[in-house]
Amino acid sequence: MFFHDKKLQYTVKVDKPDPQFARLLQQAIGGIEGEIRVCLQYLFQAWGNRGPQKYRDMLLETGTEEISHIEMLCTAVALNLEGAKGNIIDEVVSNNPVVKEIIGGMDPRHYLSAGLAAMAADSNGVPFNGSWVVASGNLAADMYANVMAESTGRLLATRLWKSTEDPGMKDMLSFLIARDTMHQNQWLAVLEDLGGLKGVHPIPNSFPQDKENLAFNYAFVSTNINNPEDPGERWTMGQSPDGKGSFEFVNGFPEGNEPILALSH
């Protein structure tokens, strides 16, 4: 059950409205690197969590925080679009300059579909895709997905920070970047709490490894047709990071036969 507070988690201030930057901010809302994704990802992981209660609680806490980040970004989009009132809406009503605004970088749907507000879409207007949400039921696998999500989210936020000179927007983004730093480390801390590389790998660690094909479970297979020598890299020799095997280098060759399918009718 959720409760809300009318105040934002952090200050959102726009000194000079910029409809084009509003479009860029949409990626941080509804893009694959955005806040809707991590919000739903953490909440669905929590709602399906069957492990220790502490992990469910933490996921709920962070998923709920991400709702506030969506709110902040939606507010930022709306504030940046306020600059469009005088020079865009009047023209849309009188001259229909949709093509002009597309060329100029503003998403016309911010006016046409949302009335100068944010949308659950990316910077190209593509709606958020729920298939991006990872909630596998395996806590370790989900933590790796979370680290990736926060890493690409932080990468996006830093690029947005570099894309504006607005002091208010830089300040808001510096906060979101900081939270991404924390959340990356938070998920890594869970993996450490679960036993680290040797404790969780291979994922799932519940499957008996003696059921694997033991000739291939730690072999780096080179598909280079020239059959090169072992390059002696970390991933071709020495103990595997999970501590349960040793890497080897092999040149790949066909193990199976050419497939022959029945004629279609």
PDB file of C-alpha atoms in Angstrom:
ATOM      1  CA  MET A   1       0.000   0.000   0.000  1.00  0.00           C
ATOM      2  CA  PHE A   2       1.358   3.399  -0.946  1.00  0.00           C
ATOM      3  CA  PHE A   3       0.949   6.812   0.599  1.00  0.00           C
ATOM      4  CA  HIS A   4       1.999  10.087  -0.929  1.00  0.00           C
ATOM      5  CA  ASP A   5       3.381  13.436   0.108  1.00  0.00           C
ATOM      6  CA  LYS A   6       2.706  16.455  -2.059  1.00  0.00           C
ATOM      7  CA  LYS A   7       6.302  17.643  -1.751  1.00  0.00           C
ATOM      8  CA  LEU A   8       8.976  16.403  -4.143  1.00  0.00           C
ATOM      9  CA  GLN A   9      11.852  14.264  -2.901  1.00  0.00           C
ATOM     10  CA  TYR A  10      14.292  16.891  -4.196  1.00  0.00           C
ATOM     11  CA  THR A  11      14.012  20.397  -5.614  1.00  0.00           C
ATOM     12  CA  VAL A  12      13.075  20.696  -9.277  1.00  0.00           C
ATOM     13  CA  LYS A  13      13.710  24.139 -10.700  1.00  0.00           C
ATOM     14  CA  VAL A  14      13.939  25.328 -14.297  1.00  0.00           C
ATOM     15  CA  ASP A  15      15.555  28.711 -14.796  1.00  0.00           C
ATOM     16  CA  LYS A  16      14.983  28.879 -18.563  1.00  0.00           C
ATOM     17  CA  PRO A  17      12.296  26.611 -20.049  1.00  0.00           C
ATOM     18  CA  ASP A  18      13.515  24.494 -22.942  1.00  0.00           C
ATOM     19  CA  PRO A  19      10.977  22.333 -24.843  1.00  0.00           C
ATOM     20  CA  GLN A  20      13.772  20.475 -26.622  1.00  0.00           C
ATOM     21  CA  PHE A  21      15.348  19.470 -23.316  1.00  0.00           C
ATOM     22  CA  ALA A  22      11.910  18.349 -22.163  1.00  0.00           C
ATOM     23  CA  ARG A  23      11.982  15.869 -25.009  1.00  0.00           C
ATOM     24  CA  LEU A  24      15.400  14.586 -23.933  1.00  0.00           C
ATOM     25  CA  LEU A  25      14.145  14.147 -20.370  1.00  0.00           C
ATOM     26  CA  GLN A  26      11.472  11.792 -21.666  1.00  0.00           C
ATOM     27  CA  GLN A  27      14.171   9.147 -22.122  1.00  0.00           C
ATOM     28  CA  ALA A  28      14.818   9.238 -18.374  1.00  0.00           C
ATOM     29  CA  ILE A  29      11.108   8.701 -17.761  1.00  0.00           C
ATOM     30  CA  GLY A  30       9.896   6.117 -20.252  1.00  0.00           C
ATOM     31  CA  GLY A  31      13.012   4.931 -22.044  1.00  0.00           C
ATOM     32  CA  ILE A  32      14.697   1.595 -21.504  1.00  0.00           C
ATOM     33  CA  GLU A  33      17.211   3.354 -19.210  1.00  0.00           C
ATOM     34  CA  GLY A  34      14.489   5.295 -17.420  1.00  0.00           C
ATOM     35  CA  GLU A  35      12.837   5.528 -14.041  1.00  0.00           C
ATOM     36  CA  ILE A  36       9.592   3.752 -14.942  1.00  0.00           C
ATOM     37  CA  ARG A  37      11.656   0.679 -15.721  1.00  0.00           C
ATOM     38  CA  VAL A  38      13.590   0.562 -12.465  1.00  0.00           C
ATOM     39  CA  CYS A  39      10.507   1.469 -10.444  1.00  0.00           C
ATOM     40  CA  LEU A  40       8.480  -1.427 -11.828  1.00  0.00           C
ATOM     41  CA  GLN A  41      11.488  -3.744 -11.856  1.00  0.00           C
ATOM     42  CA  TYR A  42      12.178  -3.355  -8.150  1.00  0.00           C
ATOM     43  CA  LEU A  43       8.507  -3.506  -7.190  1.00  0.00           C
ATOM     44  CA  PHE A  44       7.804  -6.652  -9.209  1.00  0.00           C
ATOM     45  CA  GLN A  45      10.924  -8.255  -7.771  1.00  0.00           C
ATOM     46  CA  ALA A  46       9.690  -7.394  -4.289  1.00  0.00           C
ATOM     47  CA  TRP A  47       6.145  -8.600  -4.845  1.00  0.00           C
ATOM     48  CA  GLY A  48       7.441 -11.957  -6.067  1.00  0.00           C
ATOM     49  CA  ASN A  49      10.256 -12.311  -3.552  1.00  0.00           C
ATOM     50  CA  ARG A  50      10.292 -15.641  -1.699  1.00  0.00           C
ATOM     51  CA  GLY A  51      13.612 -15.186   0.048  1.00  0.00           C
ATOM     52  CA  PRO A  52      14.456 -13.506   3.344  1.00  0.00           C
ATOM     53  CA  GLN A  53      12.084 -10.665   4.199  1.00  0.00           C
ATOM     54  CA  LYS A  54      14.939  -8.140   4.365  1.00  0.00           C
ATOM     55  CA  TYR A  55      15.434  -8.281   0.606  1.00  0.00           C
ATOM     56  CA  ARG A  56      11.726  -7.810  -0.091  1.00  0.00           C
ATOM     57  CA  ASP A  57      11.633  -4.833   2.260  1.00  0.00           C
ATOM     58  CA  MET A  58      14.658  -3.212   0.644  1.00  0.00           C
ATOM     59  CA  LEU A  59      13.283  -3.681  -2.863  1.00  0.00           C
ATOM     60  CA  LEU A  60       9.970  -2.126  -1.806  1.00  0.00           C
ATOM     61  CA  GLU A  61      11.776   0.838  -0.288  1.00  0.00           C
ATOM     62  CA  THR A  62      13.811   1.499  -3.413  1.00  0.00           C
ATOM     63  CA  GLY A  63      11.004   0.817  -5.882  1.00  0.00           C
ATOM     64  CA  THR A  64       8.868   3.325  -4.021  1.00  0.00           C
ATOM     65  CA  GLU A  65      11.682   5.889  -4.109  1.00  0.00           C
ATOM     66  CA  GLU A  66      11.825   5.493  -7.873  1.00  0.00           C
ATOM     67  CA  ILE A  67       8.208   6.654  -8.083  1.00  0.00           C
ATOM     68  CA  SER A  68       9.412   9.958  -6.668  1.00  0.00           C
ATOM     69  CA  HIS A  69      12.070  10.168  -9.373  1.00  0.00           C
ATOM     70  CA  ILE A  70       9.400   9.735 -12.050  1.00  0.00           C
ATOM     71  CA  GLU A  71       7.477  12.556 -10.376  1.00  0.00           C
ATOM     72  CA  MET A  72      10.542  14.803 -10.346  1.00  0.00           C
ATOM     73  CA  LEU A  73      11.254  14.215 -14.024  1.00  0.00           C
ATOM     74  CA  CYS A  74       7.625  14.703 -15.025  1.00  0.00           C
ATOM     75  CA  THR A  75       7.674  17.998 -13.140  1.00  0.00           C
ATOM     76  CA  ALA A  76      10.875  18.964 -14.947  1.00  0.00           C
ATOM     77  CA  VAL A  77       9.296  18.187 -18.313  1.00  0.00           C
ATOM     78  CA  ALA A  78       6.230  20.288 -17.492  1.00  0.00           C
ATOM     79  CA  LEU A  79       8.350  23.212 -16.309  1.00  0.00           C
ATOM     80  CA  ASN A  80      10.501  23.084 -19.431  1.00  0.00           C
ATOM     81  CA  LEU A  81       7.375  23.059 -21.591  1.00  0.00           C
ATOM     82  CA  GLU A  82       5.999  26.183 -19.956  1.00  0.00           C
ATOM     83  CA  GLY A  83       8.292  28.066 -22.290  1.00  0.00           C
ATOM     84  CA  ALA A  84       6.284  26.709 -25.182  1.00  0.00           C
ATOM     85  CA  LYS A  85       3.087  28.519 -24.250  1.00  0.00           C
ATOM     86  CA  GLY A  86       3.771  31.754 -26.043  1.00  0.00           C
ATOM     87  CA  ASN A  87       5.756  30.711 -29.055  1.00  0.00           C
ATOM     88  CA  ILE A  88       4.343  27.270 -29.849  1.00  0.00           C
ATOM     89  CA  ILE A  89       0.728  26.890 -28.785  1.00  0.00           C
ATOM     90  CA  ASP A  90      -0.359  30.089 -30.511  1.00  0.00           C
ATOM     91  CA  GLU A  91       1.395  28.958 -33.679  1.00  0.00           C
ATOM     92  CA  VAL A  92      -0.118  25.472 -33.472  1.00  0.00           C
ATOM     93  CA  VAL A  93      -3.562  26.987 -33.203  1.00  0.00           C
ATOM     94  CA  SER A  94      -3.056  29.498 -35.995  1.00  0.00           C
ATOM     95  CA  ASN A  95      -0.432  28.085 -38.364  1.00  0.00           C
ATOM     96  CA  ASN A  96      -0.187  24.341 -37.587  1.00  0.00           C
ATOM     97  CA  PRO A  97       3.654  24.327 -37.471  1.00  0.00           C
ATOM     98  CA  VAL A  98       3.998  20.642 -36.561  1.00  0.00           C
ATOM     99  CA  VAL A  99       6.705  20.006 -39.138  1.00  0.00           C
ATOM    100  CA  LYS A 100       8.608  23.046 -37.945  1.00  0.00           C
ATOM    101  CA  GLU A 101       8.599  21.829 -34.357  1.00  0.00           C
ATOM    102  CA  ILE A 102       9.696  18.327 -35.332  1.00  0.00           C
ATOM    103  CA  ILE A 103      12.646  19.858 -37.130  1.00  0.00           C
ATOM    104  CA  GLY A 104      13.255  22.122 -34.145  1.00  0.00           C
ATOM    105  CA  GLY A 105      13.510  19.178 -31.798  1.00  0.00           C
ATOM    106  CA  MET A 106      10.322  19.473 -29.749  1.00  0.00           C
ATOM    107  CA  ASP A 107       7.999  16.482 -29.572  1.00  0.00           C
ATOM    108  CA  PRO A 108       4.641  17.793 -30.850  1.00  0.00           C
ATOM    109  CA  ARG A 109       2.857  15.172 -28.745  1.00  0.00           C
ATOM    110  CA  HIS A 110       3.877  17.096 -25.646  1.00  0.00           C
ATOM    111  CA  TYR A 111       1.240  19.567 -26.762  1.00  0.00           C
ATOM    112  CA  LEU A 112      -1.046  17.469 -28.953  1.00  0.00           C
ATOM    113  CA  SER A 113      -1.386  14.453 -26.652  1.00  0.00           C
ATOM    114  CA  ALA A 114      -0.352  15.614 -23.191  1.00  0.00           C
ATOM    115  CA  GLY A 115      -1.205  19.312 -23.008  1.00  0.00           C
ATOM    116  CA  LEU A 116       2.328  20.390 -22.097  1.00  0.00           C
ATOM    117  CA  ALA A 117       3.007  17.495 -19.764  1.00  0.00           C
ATOM    118  CA  ALA A 118       5.228  14.438 -19.608  1.00  0.00           C
ATOM    119  CA  MET A 119       4.275  11.107 -21.112  1.00  0.00           C
ATOM    120  CA  ALA A 120       5.009   7.463 -20.316  1.00  0.00           C
ATOM    121  CA  ALA A 121       7.215   7.334 -23.380  1.00  0.00           C
ATOM    122  CA  ASP A 122      10.814   7.743 -24.445  1.00  0.00           C
ATOM    123  CA  SER A 123      12.432  10.711 -26.199  1.00  0.00           C
ATOM    124  CA  ASN A 124      11.093   9.503 -29.559  1.00  0.00           C
ATOM    125  CA  GLY A 125       7.552   9.206 -28.220  1.00  0.00           C
ATOM    126  CA  VAL A 126       7.647   5.398 -28.123  1.00  0.00           C
ATOM    127  CA  PRO A 127       5.519   4.164 -25.186  1.00  0.00           C
ATOM    128  CA  PHE A 128       7.167   2.447 -22.245  1.00  0.00           C
ATOM    129  CA  ASN A 129       7.621  -1.277 -22.848  1.00  0.00           C
ATOM    130  CA  GLY A 130       6.896  -3.568 -19.924  1.00  0.00           C
ATOM    131  CA  SER A 131       9.040  -6.336 -21.407  1.00  0.00           C
ATOM    132  CA  TRP A 132      12.077  -4.349 -20.228  1.00  0.00           C
ATOM    133  CA  VAL A 133      11.173  -5.155 -16.613  1.00  0.00           C
ATOM    134  CA  VAL A 134      13.306  -8.004 -15.223  1.00  0.00           C
ATOM    135  CA  ALA A 135      11.886  -9.950 -12.298  1.00  0.00           C
ATOM    136  CA  SER A 136      13.100 -13.518 -12.696  1.00  0.00           C
ATOM    137  CA  GLY A 137      12.398 -14.893  -9.242  1.00  0.00           C
ATOM    138  CA  ASN A 138      16.123 -15.502  -8.744  1.00  0.00           C
ATOM    139  CA  LEU A 139      17.505 -12.879  -6.376  1.00  0.00           C
ATOM    140  CA  ALA A 140      21.088 -13.016  -7.673  1.00  0.00           C
ATOM    141  CA  ALA A 141      20.054 -12.794 -11.324  1.00  0.00           C
ATOM    142  CA  ASP A 142      17.775  -9.875 -10.499  1.00  0.00           C
ATOM    143  CA  MET A 143      20.565  -8.036  -8.695  1.00  0.00           C
ATOM    144  CA  TYR A 144      22.764  -8.214 -11.784  1.00  0.00           C
ATOM    145  CA  ALA A 145      19.855  -6.892 -13.857  1.00  0.00           C
ATOM    146  CA  ASN A 146      19.468  -4.083 -11.333  1.00  0.00           C
ATOM    147  CA  VAL A 147      23.142  -3.136 -11.499  1.00  0.00           C
ATOM    148  CA  MET A 148      22.863  -2.967 -15.289  1.00  0.00           C
ATOM    149  CA  ALA A 149      19.696  -0.884 -15.102  1.00  0.00           C
ATOM    150  CA  GLU A 150      21.246   1.594 -12.679  1.00  0.00           C
ATOM    151  CA  SER A 151      24.454   1.719 -14.717  1.00  0.00           C
ATOM    152  CA  THR A 152      22.696   2.623 -17.952  1.00  0.00           C
ATOM    153  CA  GLY A 153      20.412   4.977 -16.025  1.00  0.00           C
ATOM    154  CA  ARG A 154      23.398   6.788 -14.544  1.00  0.00           C
ATOM    155  CA  LEU A 155      25.025   6.923 -17.956  1.00  0.00           C
ATOM    156  CA  LEU A 156      21.882   8.543 -19.359  1.00  0.00           C
ATOM    157  CA  ALA A 157      21.633  11.017 -16.477  1.00  0.00           C
ATOM    158  CA  THR A 158      25.240  12.115 -16.917  1.00  0.00           C
ATOM    159  CA  ARG A 159      24.637  12.662 -20.631  1.00  0.00           C
ATOM    160  CA  LEU A 160      21.548  14.721 -19.823  1.00  0.00           C
ATOM    161  CA  TRP A 161      23.610  16.733 -17.307  1.00  0.00           C
ATOM    162  CA  LYS A 162      26.076  17.535 -20.088  1.00  0.00           C
ATOM    163  CA  SER A 163      23.223  18.464 -22.447  1.00  0.00           C
ATOM    164  CA  THR A 164      21.907  21.416 -20.456  1.00  0.00           C
ATOM    165  CA  GLU A 165      23.304  24.656 -19.102  1.00  0.00           C
ATOM    166  CA  ASP A 166      20.283  25.246 -16.891  1.00  0.00           C
ATOM    167  CA  PRO A 167      21.525  25.402 -13.236  1.00  0.00           C
ATOM    168  CA  GLY A 168      18.272  24.003 -11.869  1.00  0.00           C
ATOM    169  CA  MET A 169      18.297  21.042 -14.217  1.00  0.00           C
ATOM    170  CA  LYS A 170      21.959  20.325 -13.490  1.00  0.00           C
ATOM    171  CA  ASP A 171      21.186  20.358  -9.773  1.00  0.00           C
ATOM    172  CA  MET A 172      18.252  17.957 -10.129  1.00  0.00           C
ATOM    173  CA  LEU A 173      20.283  15.632 -12.333  1.00  0.00           C
ATOM    174  CA  SER A 174      23.206  15.697  -9.906  1.00  0.00           C
ATOM    175  CA  PHE A 175      20.811  14.327  -7.285  1.00  0.00           C
ATOM    176  CA  LEU A 176      19.547  11.583  -9.589  1.00  0.00           C
ATOM    177  CA  ILE A 177      23.116  10.683 -10.565  1.00  0.00           C
ATOM    178  CA  ALA A 178      23.999  10.379  -6.876  1.00  0.00           C
ATOM    179  CA  ARG A 179      21.048   8.066  -6.246  1.00  0.00           C
ATOM    180  CA  ASP A 180      22.142   5.908  -9.190  1.00  0.00           C
ATOM    181  CA  THR A 181      25.570   5.650  -7.570  1.00  0.00           C
ATOM    182  CA  MET A 182      23.986   4.466  -4.335  1.00  0.00           C
ATOM    183  CA  HIS A 183      21.680   1.984  -5.999  1.00  0.00           C
ATOM    184  CA  GLN A 184      24.466   0.416  -8.059  1.00  0.00           C
ATOM    185  CA  ASN A 185      26.393  -0.172  -4.868  1.00  0.00           C
ATOM    186  CA  GLN A 186      23.260  -1.295  -3.038  1.00  0.00           C
ATOM    187  CA  TRP A 187      22.613  -4.143  -5.456  1.00  0.00           C
ATOM    188  CA  LEU A 188      26.283  -5.113  -5.450  1.00  0.00           C
ATOM    189  CA  ALA A 189      26.092  -5.214  -1.655  1.00  0.00           C
ATOM    190  CA  VAL A 190      23.217  -7.691  -1.896  1.00  0.00           C
ATOM    191  CA  LEU A 191      25.318  -9.931  -4.155  1.00  0.00           C
ATOM    192  CA  GLU A 192      28.098  -9.692  -1.582  1.00  0.00           C
ATOM    193  CA  ASP A 193      25.586 -10.518   1.152  1.00  0.00           C
ATOM    194  CA  LEU A 194      24.537 -13.593  -0.821  1.00  0.00           C
ATOM    195  CA  GLY A 195      28.122 -14.843  -0.884  1.00  0.00           C
ATOM    196  CA  GLY A 196      29.664 -12.982  -3.796  1.00  0.00           C
ATOM    197  CA  LEU A 197      30.828 -14.643  -6.990  1.00  0.00           C
ATOM    198  CA  LYS A 198      31.557 -17.977  -5.367  1.00  0.00           C
ATOM    199  CA  GLY A 199      28.326 -17.924  -3.411  1.00  0.00           C
ATOM    200  CA  VAL A 200      25.832 -17.256  -6.197  1.00  0.00           C
ATOM    201  CA  HIS A 201      27.467 -18.593  -9.363  1.00  0.00           C
ATOM    202  CA  PRO A 202      26.674 -20.221 -11.619  1.00  0.00           C
ATOM    203  CA  ILE A 203      23.126 -18.850 -11.513  1.00  0.00           C
ATOM    204  CA  PRO A 204      20.980 -20.650 -10.532  1.00  0.00           C
ATOM    205  CA  ASN A 205      23.313 -22.313  -8.048  1.00  0.00           C
ATOM    206  CA  SER A 206      20.596 -24.828  -7.164  1.00  0.00           C
ATOM    207  CA  PHE A 207      21.100 -26.789 -10.390  1.00  0.00           C
ATOM    208  CA  PRO A 208      23.587 -29.668  -9.934  1.00  0.00           C
ATOM    209  CA  GLN A 209      26.634 -28.984 -12.077  1.00  0.00           C
ATOM    210  CA  ASP A 210      27.278 -32.662 -12.635  1.00  0.00           C
ATOM    211  CA  LYS A 211      24.229 -32.539 -14.910  1.00  0.00           C
ATOM    212  CA  GLU A 212      25.997 -30.022 -17.174  1.00  0.00           C
ATOM    213  CA  ASN A 213      28.118 -31.051 -20.115  1.00  0.00           C
ATOM    214  CA  LEU A 214      31.401 -30.939 -18.226  1.00  0.00           C
ATOM    215  CA  ALA A 215      33.462 -30.709 -21.407  1.00  0.00           C
ATOM    216  CA  PHE A 216      32.077 -27.280 -22.137  1.00  0.00           C
ATOM    217  CA  ASN A 217      31.053 -25.613 -18.870  1.00  0.00           C
ATOM    218  CA  TYR A 218      34.354 -23.706 -18.473  1.00  0.00           C
ATOM    219  CA  ALA A 219      35.645 -23.739 -22.049  1.00  0.00           C
ATOM    220  CA  PHE A 220      36.107 -20.577 -24.078  1.00  0.00           C
ATOM    221  CA  VAL A 221      35.135 -21.642 -27.585  1.00  0.00           C
ATOM    222  CA  SER A 222      36.866 -19.674 -30.327  1.00  0.00           C
ATOM    223  CA  THR A 223      34.820 -19.345 -33.501  1.00  0.00           C
ATOM    224  CA  ASN A 224      37.740 -17.833 -35.430  1.00  0.00           C
ATOM    225  CA  ILE A 225      38.056 -19.933 -38.580  1.00  0.00           C
ATOM    226  CA  ASN A 226      41.859 -19.560 -38.496  1.00  0.00           C
ATOM    227  CA  ASN A 227      42.139 -21.703 -35.325  1.00  0.00           C
ATOM    228  CA  PRO A 228      44.309 -19.298 -33.333  1.00  0.00           C
ATOM    229  CA  GLU A 229      46.497 -20.202 -30.397  1.00  0.00           C
ATOM    230  CA  ASP A 230      45.269 -19.697 -26.820  1.00  0.00           C
ATOM    231  CA  PRO A 231      45.755 -15.941 -26.227  1.00  0.00           C
ATOM    232  CA  GLY A 232      46.334 -16.566 -22.519  1.00  0.00           C
ATOM    233  CA  GLU A 233      43.650 -14.114 -21.390  1.00  0.00           C
ATOM    234  CA  ARG A 234      41.887 -14.173 -18.031  1.00  0.00           C
ATOM    235  CA  TRP A 235      38.863 -15.863 -19.583  1.00  0.00           C
ATOM    236  CA  THR A 236      40.857 -18.627 -21.301  1.00  0.00           C
ATOM    237  CA  MET A 237      43.033 -19.925 -18.478  1.00  0.00           C
ATOM    238  CA  GLY A 238      43.145 -20.206 -14.700  1.00  0.00           C
ATOM    239  CA  GLN A 239      40.425 -20.715 -12.134  1.00  0.00           C
ATOM    240  CA  SER A 240      36.956 -19.468 -12.993  1.00  0.00           C
ATOM    241  CA  PRO A 241      35.590 -16.596 -10.832  1.00  0.00           C
ATOM    242  CA  ASP A 242      33.048 -18.923  -9.233  1.00  0.00           C
ATOM    243  CA  GLY A 243      35.908 -21.135  -8.014  1.00  0.00           C
ATOM    244  CA  LYS A 244      34.230 -24.251  -9.383  1.00  0.00           C
ATOM    245  CA  GLY A 245      36.189 -24.870 -12.560  1.00  0.00           C
ATOM    246  CA  SER A 246      39.204 -23.926 -14.641  1.00  0.00           C
ATOM    247  CA  PHE A 247      39.048 -22.040 -17.915  1.00  0.00           C
ATOM    248  CA  GLU A 248      40.421 -23.586 -21.071  1.00  0.00           C
ATOM    249  CA  PHE A 249      40.701 -22.418 -24.658  1.00  0.00           C
ATOM    250  CA  VAL A 250      39.361 -24.596 -27.465  1.00  0.00           C
ATOM    251  CA  ASN A 251      38.956 -24.013 -31.167  1.00  0.00           C
ATOM    252  CA  GLY A 252      35.370 -24.650 -32.094  1.00  0.00           C
ATOM    253  CA  PHE A 253      34.343 -27.311 -34.558  1.00  0.00           C
ATOM    254  CA  PRO A 254      30.984 -28.805 -35.544  1.00  0.00           C
ATOM    255  CA  GLU A 255      29.838 -31.330 -32.955  1.00  0.00           C
ATOM    256  CA  GLY A 256      26.577 -32.113 -34.684  1.00  0.00           C
ATOM    257  CA  ASN A 257      25.381 -33.098 -38.137  1.00  0.00           C
ATOM    258  CA  GLU A 258      23.769 -30.996 -40.809  1.00  0.00           C
ATOM    259  CA  PRO A 259      20.078 -30.628 -39.911  1.00  0.00           C
ATOM    260  CA  ILE A 260      17.604 -32.292 -42.243  1.00  0.00           C
ATOM    261  CA  LEU A 261      14.026 -31.210 -41.839  1.00  0.00           C
ATOM    262  CA  ALA A 262      10.933 -32.952 -43.091  1.00  0.00           C
ATOM    263  CA  LEU A 263       9.356 -31.485 -46.224  1.00  0.00           C
ATOM    264  CA  SER A 264       6.541 -29.074 -45.518  1.00  0.00           C
ATOM    265  CA  HIS A 265       3.065 -29.817 -46.882  1.00  0.00           C
TER     266      HIS A 265
END
